[in-house]
Amino acid sequence: MINEIFTAYNLDRDKCLVELVGNGLINKTWRLRDGNEDFILQKINTDVFRQPEAIADNVRMLSIFLREKYPDYLFTTPVKTNDDKEMMLIGEDEFYRLTPYVKESHTINAVEKPQQAYEAAKQFGEFTRLLSQFPVEKLKITLPDFHNLSLRYVQFEQALEKGNPSRIEESAKLIEFIKNNKNIVDTYEHILHDPSFKLRVTHHDTKISNVLFNEADKGLCVIDLDTVMPGYFISDVGDMLRTYLSQVSEEEKDFSKIIIREEFFEAIWNGYIGEMKSELHKEERRHFIYAGKFMIYMQAIRFLADHLNNDIYYGAKYEGHNLVRAGNQIVLLKRLMEKEEVLKRIIKNQEL
Ligand code: GN1
Ligand code: MG
């Protein structure tokens, strides 16, 4: 690791233990231990986040608001550099950010118990609820069109035109499935024009590893605030459904292992709605299951388009990696659609 970083944060390089952690596809994350204190260091991927300052601005605004209104709420903010900056810049575009490691916290990489899904959903729900009085339009757009499904669909069509011809041919079945389920995009378009759907402070990356837990497995806070932007609740609920319902992740090659776990659905509903009940319009609540379809379909499109574009965005650890991920997400979507009536009944019972 580069000396300049240690200097900028007054860390003693020789005393610091540096460990690569995290399994994100975009940013790189390390844990630093200098004997007294632990930190999390992140290198921001500036190919993706073109304006890292926008992230720092958002985090600063939210933290000021939260500190004033909810002083007990745990919200992690960056450690300042020697020259009082929230990020450290090396060269022209290498941005690093240091945050304190929350004591006695841990993250998990897979949801194994419904209680974990409940705690995480509660954390993400609470985050949006506490910020409901924050003027959402003040937030900067750190990733333009991040969850714009209509645009993702257009990008998929462009990949079909300009992408790798042999990969397009091999992916015919998946391509057909995506095209046949375009009604998911139509519903999204409808949501954009429906005044019952509100733009709120939205996390946009609600996977389980973005929640800190304490030793008793209670949720402590949400982390990874790069994609906090104005958004719809379907993004946050959708990515929880996408990543908590199945016991295997998007990396799994054996698709027979992809099964929707009903108890986990119930836990996400209870955790999120417990916090957001009074915030959400009836019409929004009615789209709770749709949220899952929206995010899984979008992720399938993104992986598939990336495969057709020779893996330029996500990269690939083996030949056909993004094709496997896309296939995995399509199976997950099919399983979710098959279970829709069962899940609706769970919601009905909870609401009684
Ligand atoms: C990326 O880097 P990570 O794992 O937090 C991606 C998400 C995807 C996810 C799929 C900025 O998130 O949208 O859902 O991979 N983030 C960005 O694993 O593209
Ligand atoms: Mg992320």
Coordinates of C-alpha atoms and ligand atoms in Angstrom, one line a residue:
M1 CA 0.0 0.0 0.0
I2 CA 1.1 3.5 -0.8
N3 CA 3.1 5.4 1.9
E4 CA 1.2 8.6 1.2
I5 CA -2.0 7.1 2.7
F6 CA -0.4 6.3 6.0
T7 CA 1.2 9.8 6.2
A8 CA -2.1 11.5 5.3
Y9 CA -3.9 9.8 8.2
N10 CA -1.0 9.9 10.7
L11 CA -0.8 6.1 10.8
D12 CA 2.4 4.3 11.6
R13 CA 3.0 2.1 8.6
D14 CA 5.3 -0.3 10.5
K15 CA 2.7 -0.9 13.2
C16 CA -0.3 -1.2 10.9
L17 CA -1.7 -4.6 9.9
V18 CA -3.3 -4.4 6.5
E19 CA -5.9 -6.9 5.4
L20 CA -7.9 -6.9 2.2
V21 CA -11.6 -7.4 3.2
G22 CA -15.0 -7.2 1.6
N23 CA -16.3 -8.8 -1.5
G24 CA -17.8 -5.9 -3.5
L25 CA -17.4 -5.9 -7.2
I26 CA -16.6 -2.2 -7.5
N27 CA -14.6 -0.6 -4.7
K28 CA -11.6 -2.2 -3.0
T29 CA -11.7 -2.4 0.8
W30 CA -9.0 -3.0 3.5
R31 CA -9.0 -3.2 7.3
L32 CA -6.2 -1.4 9.0
R33 CA -5.2 -2.2 12.6
D34 CA -2.6 0.0 14.2
G35 CA -2.7 -1.5 17.6
N36 CA -4.9 1.2 19.1
E37 CA -7.7 1.7 16.6
D38 CA -9.1 -0.2 13.6
F39 CA -10.1 1.5 10.4
I40 CA -11.7 0.7 7.1
L41 CA -9.8 2.0 4.0
Q42 CA -11.6 2.1 0.7
K43 CA -10.3 2.9 -2.8
I44 CA -13.2 4.4 -4.7
N45 CA -13.6 3.1 -8.3
T46 CA -13.6 6.3 -10.3
D47 CA -14.5 4.5 -13.5
V48 CA -17.8 4.0 -11.9
F49 CA -18.1 6.9 -9.4
R50 CA -16.9 9.7 -11.6
Q51 CA -17.4 12.4 -8.9
P52 CA -16.3 11.0 -5.6
E53 CA -16.8 14.5 -4.1
A54 CA -20.5 14.0 -4.6
I55 CA -20.4 11.0 -2.3
A56 CA -18.5 13.0 0.3
D57 CA -21.0 15.9 0.0
N58 CA -23.9 13.6 0.5
V59 CA -22.5 11.8 3.5
R60 CA -21.6 15.2 5.1
M61 CA -25.1 16.6 4.6
L62 CA -26.8 13.5 6.0
S63 CA -24.5 13.3 8.9
I64 CA -25.2 16.9 9.9
F65 CA -28.9 16.3 9.7
L66 CA -28.8 13.1 11.7
R67 CA -26.5 14.4 14.3
E68 CA -28.9 17.2 15.0
K69 CA -32.1 15.3 14.8
Y70 CA -31.1 11.9 16.0
P71 CA -27.9 12.2 17.9
D72 CA -28.1 8.5 19.1
Y73 CA -28.3 7.1 15.6
L74 CA -25.0 5.4 14.5
F75 CA -23.8 6.8 11.3
T76 CA -20.2 6.3 10.1
T77 CA -18.4 9.3 8.6
P78 CA -14.9 9.5 7.1
V79 CA -11.8 10.3 9.1
K80 CA -10.3 13.6 7.9
T81 CA -6.9 13.7 6.4
N82 CA -4.0 15.9 7.8
D83 CA -5.2 18.7 5.6
D84 CA -8.8 18.3 6.7
K85 CA -10.2 16.5 3.7
E86 CA -12.8 13.8 3.7
M87 CA -10.9 11.8 1.0
M88 CA -7.4 11.5 0.0
L89 CA -6.4 12.0 -3.6
I90 CA -3.4 10.4 -5.1
G91 CA -2.3 11.4 -8.5
E92 CA -5.2 12.6 -10.7
D93 CA -8.0 10.2 -9.9
E94 CA -7.1 7.8 -7.1
F95 CA -9.5 8.5 -4.2
Y96 CA -9.1 6.8 -0.8
R97 CA -11.4 7.1 2.2
L98 CA -10.8 6.1 5.7
T99 CA -13.6 5.4 8.2
P100 CA -13.3 4.2 11.8
Y101 CA -14.1 0.6 12.3
V102 CA -17.2 0.3 14.5
K103 CA -16.1 -1.5 17.7
E104 CA -17.4 -5.0 18.3
S105 CA -19.2 -5.0 15.0
H106 CA -19.0 -7.6 12.3
T107 CA -20.5 -8.1 8.8
I108 CA -21.9 -11.3 7.3
N109 CA -21.7 -12.3 3.7
A110 CA -24.7 -14.6 3.5
V111 CA -28.1 -14.5 5.2
E112 CA -28.4 -17.7 7.2
K113 CA -31.2 -16.9 9.6
P114 CA -34.4 -15.1 9.1
Q115 CA -33.5 -12.9 12.1
Q116 CA -30.5 -11.5 10.1
A117 CA -32.8 -10.6 7.2
Y118 CA -35.2 -9.0 9.7
E119 CA -32.4 -6.9 11.4
A120 CA -31.0 -5.8 8.0
A121 CA -34.4 -4.8 6.6
K122 CA -35.1 -2.9 9.8
Q123 CA -31.8 -1.0 9.5
F124 CA -32.5 0.0 5.9
G125 CA -36.1 0.9 6.7
E126 CA -35.0 3.0 9.7
F127 CA -32.3 4.8 7.6
T128 CA -34.9 6.0 5.1
R129 CA -37.5 6.8 7.8
L130 CA -35.2 8.9 9.9
L131 CA -34.2 10.8 6.8
S132 CA -37.8 11.4 5.6
Q133 CA -37.6 15.0 6.7
F134 CA -34.3 15.5 4.9
P135 CA -34.7 17.5 1.7
V136 CA -34.0 14.6 -0.7
E137 CA -33.5 16.9 -3.7
K138 CA -30.4 18.2 -2.0
L139 CA -28.6 14.9 -2.5
K140 CA -26.2 14.7 -5.3
I141 CA -26.5 12.0 -7.9
T142 CA -23.4 9.9 -7.4
L143 CA -24.3 7.4 -10.1
P144 CA -26.6 8.8 -12.8
D145 CA -29.4 6.4 -13.8
F146 CA -28.1 3.7 -11.5
H147 CA -31.5 2.0 -11.1
N148 CA -33.2 3.4 -14.2
L149 CA -34.6 0.2 -15.5
S150 CA -35.7 1.7 -18.8
L151 CA -32.2 2.8 -19.6
R152 CA -30.8 -0.5 -18.5
Y153 CA -33.1 -2.1 -21.0
V154 CA -32.0 0.2 -23.8
Q155 CA -28.3 -0.6 -22.9
F156 CA -29.2 -4.3 -23.1
E157 CA -30.7 -3.7 -26.6
Q158 CA -27.5 -1.8 -27.6
A159 CA -25.5 -4.8 -26.4
L160 CA -27.6 -7.0 -28.7
E161 CA -26.7 -4.7 -31.6
K162 CA -23.0 -4.0 -30.9
G163 CA -21.9 -6.8 -28.6
N164 CA -19.9 -9.9 -29.2
P165 CA -21.7 -11.9 -32.0
S166 CA -20.9 -15.4 -30.8
R167 CA -21.8 -14.6 -27.2
I168 CA -25.1 -13.1 -28.5
E169 CA -25.8 -16.4 -30.3
E170 CA -25.0 -18.5 -27.3
S171 CA -27.2 -16.5 -25.0
A172 CA -30.3 -16.7 -27.2
K173 CA -32.5 -18.4 -24.5
L174 CA -31.6 -15.8 -21.8
I175 CA -32.1 -13.0 -24.2
E176 CA -35.5 -14.3 -25.1
F177 CA -36.5 -14.5 -21.5
I178 CA -35.5 -10.9 -20.9
K179 CA -37.5 -9.7 -23.9
N180 CA -40.6 -11.8 -22.9
N181 CA -40.6 -10.2 -19.5
K182 CA -40.4 -6.6 -20.6
N183 CA -43.6 -5.9 -18.7
I184 CA -41.4 -5.5 -15.6
V185 CA -40.0 -2.4 -17.4
D186 CA -43.5 -1.2 -18.2
T187 CA -44.5 -1.4 -14.5
Y188 CA -41.4 0.6 -13.7
E189 CA -42.4 3.3 -16.2
H190 CA -45.8 3.4 -14.6
I191 CA -44.3 3.9 -11.2
L192 CA -42.3 6.9 -12.5
H193 CA -45.5 8.6 -13.4
D194 CA -47.6 7.5 -10.4
P195 CA -47.7 10.3 -7.7
S196 CA -48.2 7.6 -4.9
F197 CA -44.5 6.6 -5.4
K198 CA -42.2 9.0 -3.6
L199 CA -38.6 9.8 -4.0
R200 CA -36.8 9.2 -0.7
V201 CA -33.3 9.0 0.7
T202 CA -32.5 5.5 -0.7
H203 CA -29.4 3.4 0.0
H204 CA -29.4 1.5 -3.4
D205 CA -27.1 -1.3 -2.2
T206 CA -28.9 -3.2 0.5
K207 CA -26.9 -6.5 0.4
I208 CA -26.3 -8.1 3.8
S209 CA -22.6 -7.1 4.0
N210 CA -23.7 -3.5 4.0
V211 CA -25.1 -3.9 7.5
L212 CA -23.0 -4.0 10.7
F213 CA -24.2 -6.4 13.4
N214 CA -23.2 -6.6 17.0
E215 CA -22.2 -9.7 18.9
A216 CA -25.8 -10.5 19.7
D217 CA -26.5 -10.3 16.0
K218 CA -28.6 -7.1 16.3
G219 CA -28.3 -4.7 13.5
L220 CA -26.1 -1.6 14.4
C221 CA -26.1 0.5 11.3
V222 CA -25.9 0.6 7.5
I223 CA -22.6 1.2 5.7
D224 CA -21.3 1.7 2.1
L225 CA -23.1 5.0 1.4
D226 CA -21.7 5.6 -2.1
T227 CA -25.0 5.1 -3.8
V228 CA -27.2 6.9 -1.3
M229 CA -29.3 9.1 -3.6
P230 CA -32.9 10.0 -4.2
G231 CA -34.7 6.8 -5.2
Y232 CA -37.8 4.6 -4.8
F233 CA -38.3 2.1 -2.1
I234 CA -38.4 -0.7 -4.7
S235 CA -34.6 -0.3 -5.0
D236 CA -33.9 -1.1 -1.4
V237 CA -36.5 -3.7 -0.8
G238 CA -35.8 -5.2 -4.2
D239 CA -32.1 -5.8 -3.6
M240 CA -32.9 -7.3 -0.2
L241 CA -35.3 -9.7 -1.8
R242 CA -32.8 -10.4 -4.5
T243 CA -29.9 -11.2 -2.2
Y244 CA -31.6 -12.6 1.0
L245 CA -34.4 -14.8 -0.3
S246 CA -32.1 -17.5 -1.8
Q247 CA -29.5 -19.3 0.3
V248 CA -27.1 -19.1 -2.6
S249 CA -25.7 -15.9 -4.2
E250 CA -25.5 -14.7 -7.8
E251 CA -22.2 -16.5 -8.0
E252 CA -23.8 -20.0 -7.7
K253 CA -23.4 -22.2 -10.8
D254 CA -25.7 -25.0 -9.6
F255 CA -29.1 -23.3 -10.3
S256 CA -31.0 -26.2 -8.6
K257 CA -29.9 -24.6 -5.3
I258 CA -31.8 -21.4 -6.0
I259 CA -34.9 -21.6 -3.8
I260 CA -37.1 -18.9 -2.4
R261 CA -37.1 -19.1 1.4
E262 CA -40.5 -17.9 2.6
E263 CA -39.5 -17.3 6.2
F264 CA -36.9 -14.9 4.9
F265 CA -39.5 -13.0 2.9
E266 CA -41.7 -12.6 6.0
A267 CA -38.6 -11.4 7.9
I268 CA -37.8 -8.7 5.3
W269 CA -41.4 -7.6 5.2
N270 CA -41.7 -7.3 9.0
G271 CA -38.3 -5.6 9.4
Y272 CA -38.8 -3.0 6.6
I273 CA -42.5 -2.4 7.0
G274 CA -42.1 -2.2 10.8
E275 CA -40.1 1.0 10.2
M276 CA -41.7 2.3 7.0
K277 CA -45.4 1.6 7.5
S278 CA -46.5 5.1 8.0
E279 CA -44.2 6.4 5.2
L280 CA -45.3 4.1 2.4
H281 CA -48.4 4.7 0.4
K282 CA -50.8 1.8 0.0
E283 CA -49.9 1.6 -3.6
E284 CA -46.2 1.4 -2.8
R285 CA -46.8 -1.4 -0.3
R286 CA -48.7 -3.3 -3.0
H287 CA -45.5 -3.3 -5.1
F288 CA -43.4 -5.0 -2.4
I289 CA -43.0 -8.3 -4.3
Y290 CA -42.7 -6.3 -7.6
A291 CA -39.6 -4.7 -6.0
G292 CA -37.9 -8.1 -6.0
K293 CA -38.8 -8.7 -9.7
F294 CA -37.6 -5.2 -10.6
M295 CA -34.1 -5.7 -9.0
I296 CA -33.6 -9.3 -10.1
Y297 CA -34.6 -8.5 -13.6
M298 CA -32.3 -5.4 -13.7
Q299 CA -29.4 -7.4 -12.3
A300 CA -30.0 -10.1 -14.9
I301 CA -30.0 -7.5 -17.7
R302 CA -26.8 -5.9 -16.3
F303 CA -24.9 -9.2 -16.1
L304 CA -26.1 -10.4 -19.5
A305 CA -25.4 -7.1 -21.2
D306 CA -21.9 -7.1 -19.6
H307 CA -21.3 -10.6 -20.9
L308 CA -22.3 -9.6 -24.4
N309 CA -20.0 -6.5 -24.1
N310 CA -17.1 -8.8 -23.2
D311 CA -17.2 -8.1 -19.4
I312 CA -16.1 -4.5 -19.5
Y313 CA -18.0 -3.5 -16.3
Y314 CA -18.1 -6.4 -13.9
G315 CA -15.0 -8.2 -15.1
A316 CA -14.9 -12.0 -15.2
K317 CA -12.9 -14.5 -13.1
Y318 CA -13.5 -17.3 -15.6
E319 CA -14.9 -17.6 -19.2
G320 CA -18.6 -17.0 -19.2
H321 CA -18.7 -15.7 -15.6
N322 CA -21.3 -13.0 -16.3
L323 CA -23.4 -15.4 -18.3
V324 CA -23.6 -17.7 -15.3
R325 CA -24.5 -14.7 -13.1
A326 CA -27.2 -13.7 -15.6
G327 CA -28.6 -17.3 -15.8
N328 CA -28.6 -17.5 -12.0
Q329 CA -30.6 -14.3 -11.7
I330 CA -33.1 -15.4 -14.3
V331 CA -33.7 -18.6 -12.4
L332 CA -34.1 -16.6 -9.2
L333 CA -36.7 -14.4 -11.0
K334 CA -38.6 -17.5 -12.2
R335 CA -38.6 -19.0 -8.7
L336 CA -39.9 -15.7 -7.3
M337 CA -42.7 -15.5 -9.9
E338 CA -43.7 -19.0 -9.1
K339 CA -44.0 -18.2 -5.4
E340 CA -45.8 -14.9 -5.9
E341 CA -49.2 -16.1 -4.6
V342 CA -47.7 -17.7 -1.5
L343 CA -45.8 -14.5 -0.7
K344 CA -48.9 -12.4 -1.2
R345 CA -50.7 -14.6 1.4
I346 CA -47.8 -14.0 3.9
I347 CA -48.3 -10.3 3.5
K348 CA -52.1 -10.6 3.9
N349 CA -51.6 -12.6 7.1
Q350 CA -49.1 -10.1 8.5
E351 CA -51.5 -7.2 7.8
L352 CA -54.5 -8.8 9.6
Ligands
GN1_1 C1 -22.1 -4.0 -7.5 O1 -19.7 -3.5 -5.7 P1 -20.9 -4.0 -5.1 O2 -20.9 -5.5 -5.0 O3 -21.3 -3.3 -3.9 C2 -23.0 -3.0 -8.2 C3 -24.4 -3.4 -7.7 C4 -24.8 -4.8 -8.1 C5 -23.7 -5.7 -7.4 C6 -23.9 -7.1 -7.8 C7 -22.0 0.5 -8.4 O4 -22.1 -3.7 -6.1 O5 -25.3 -2.5 -8.4 O6 -26.0 -5.1 -7.6 O7 -22.4 -5.3 -7.8 N1 -22.7 -1.7 -7.9 C8 -22.4 -0.8 -8.8 O8 -23.1 -8.0 -7.1 O9 -22.5 -1.1 -10.0
MG2 MG -21.6 -1.2 -3.1

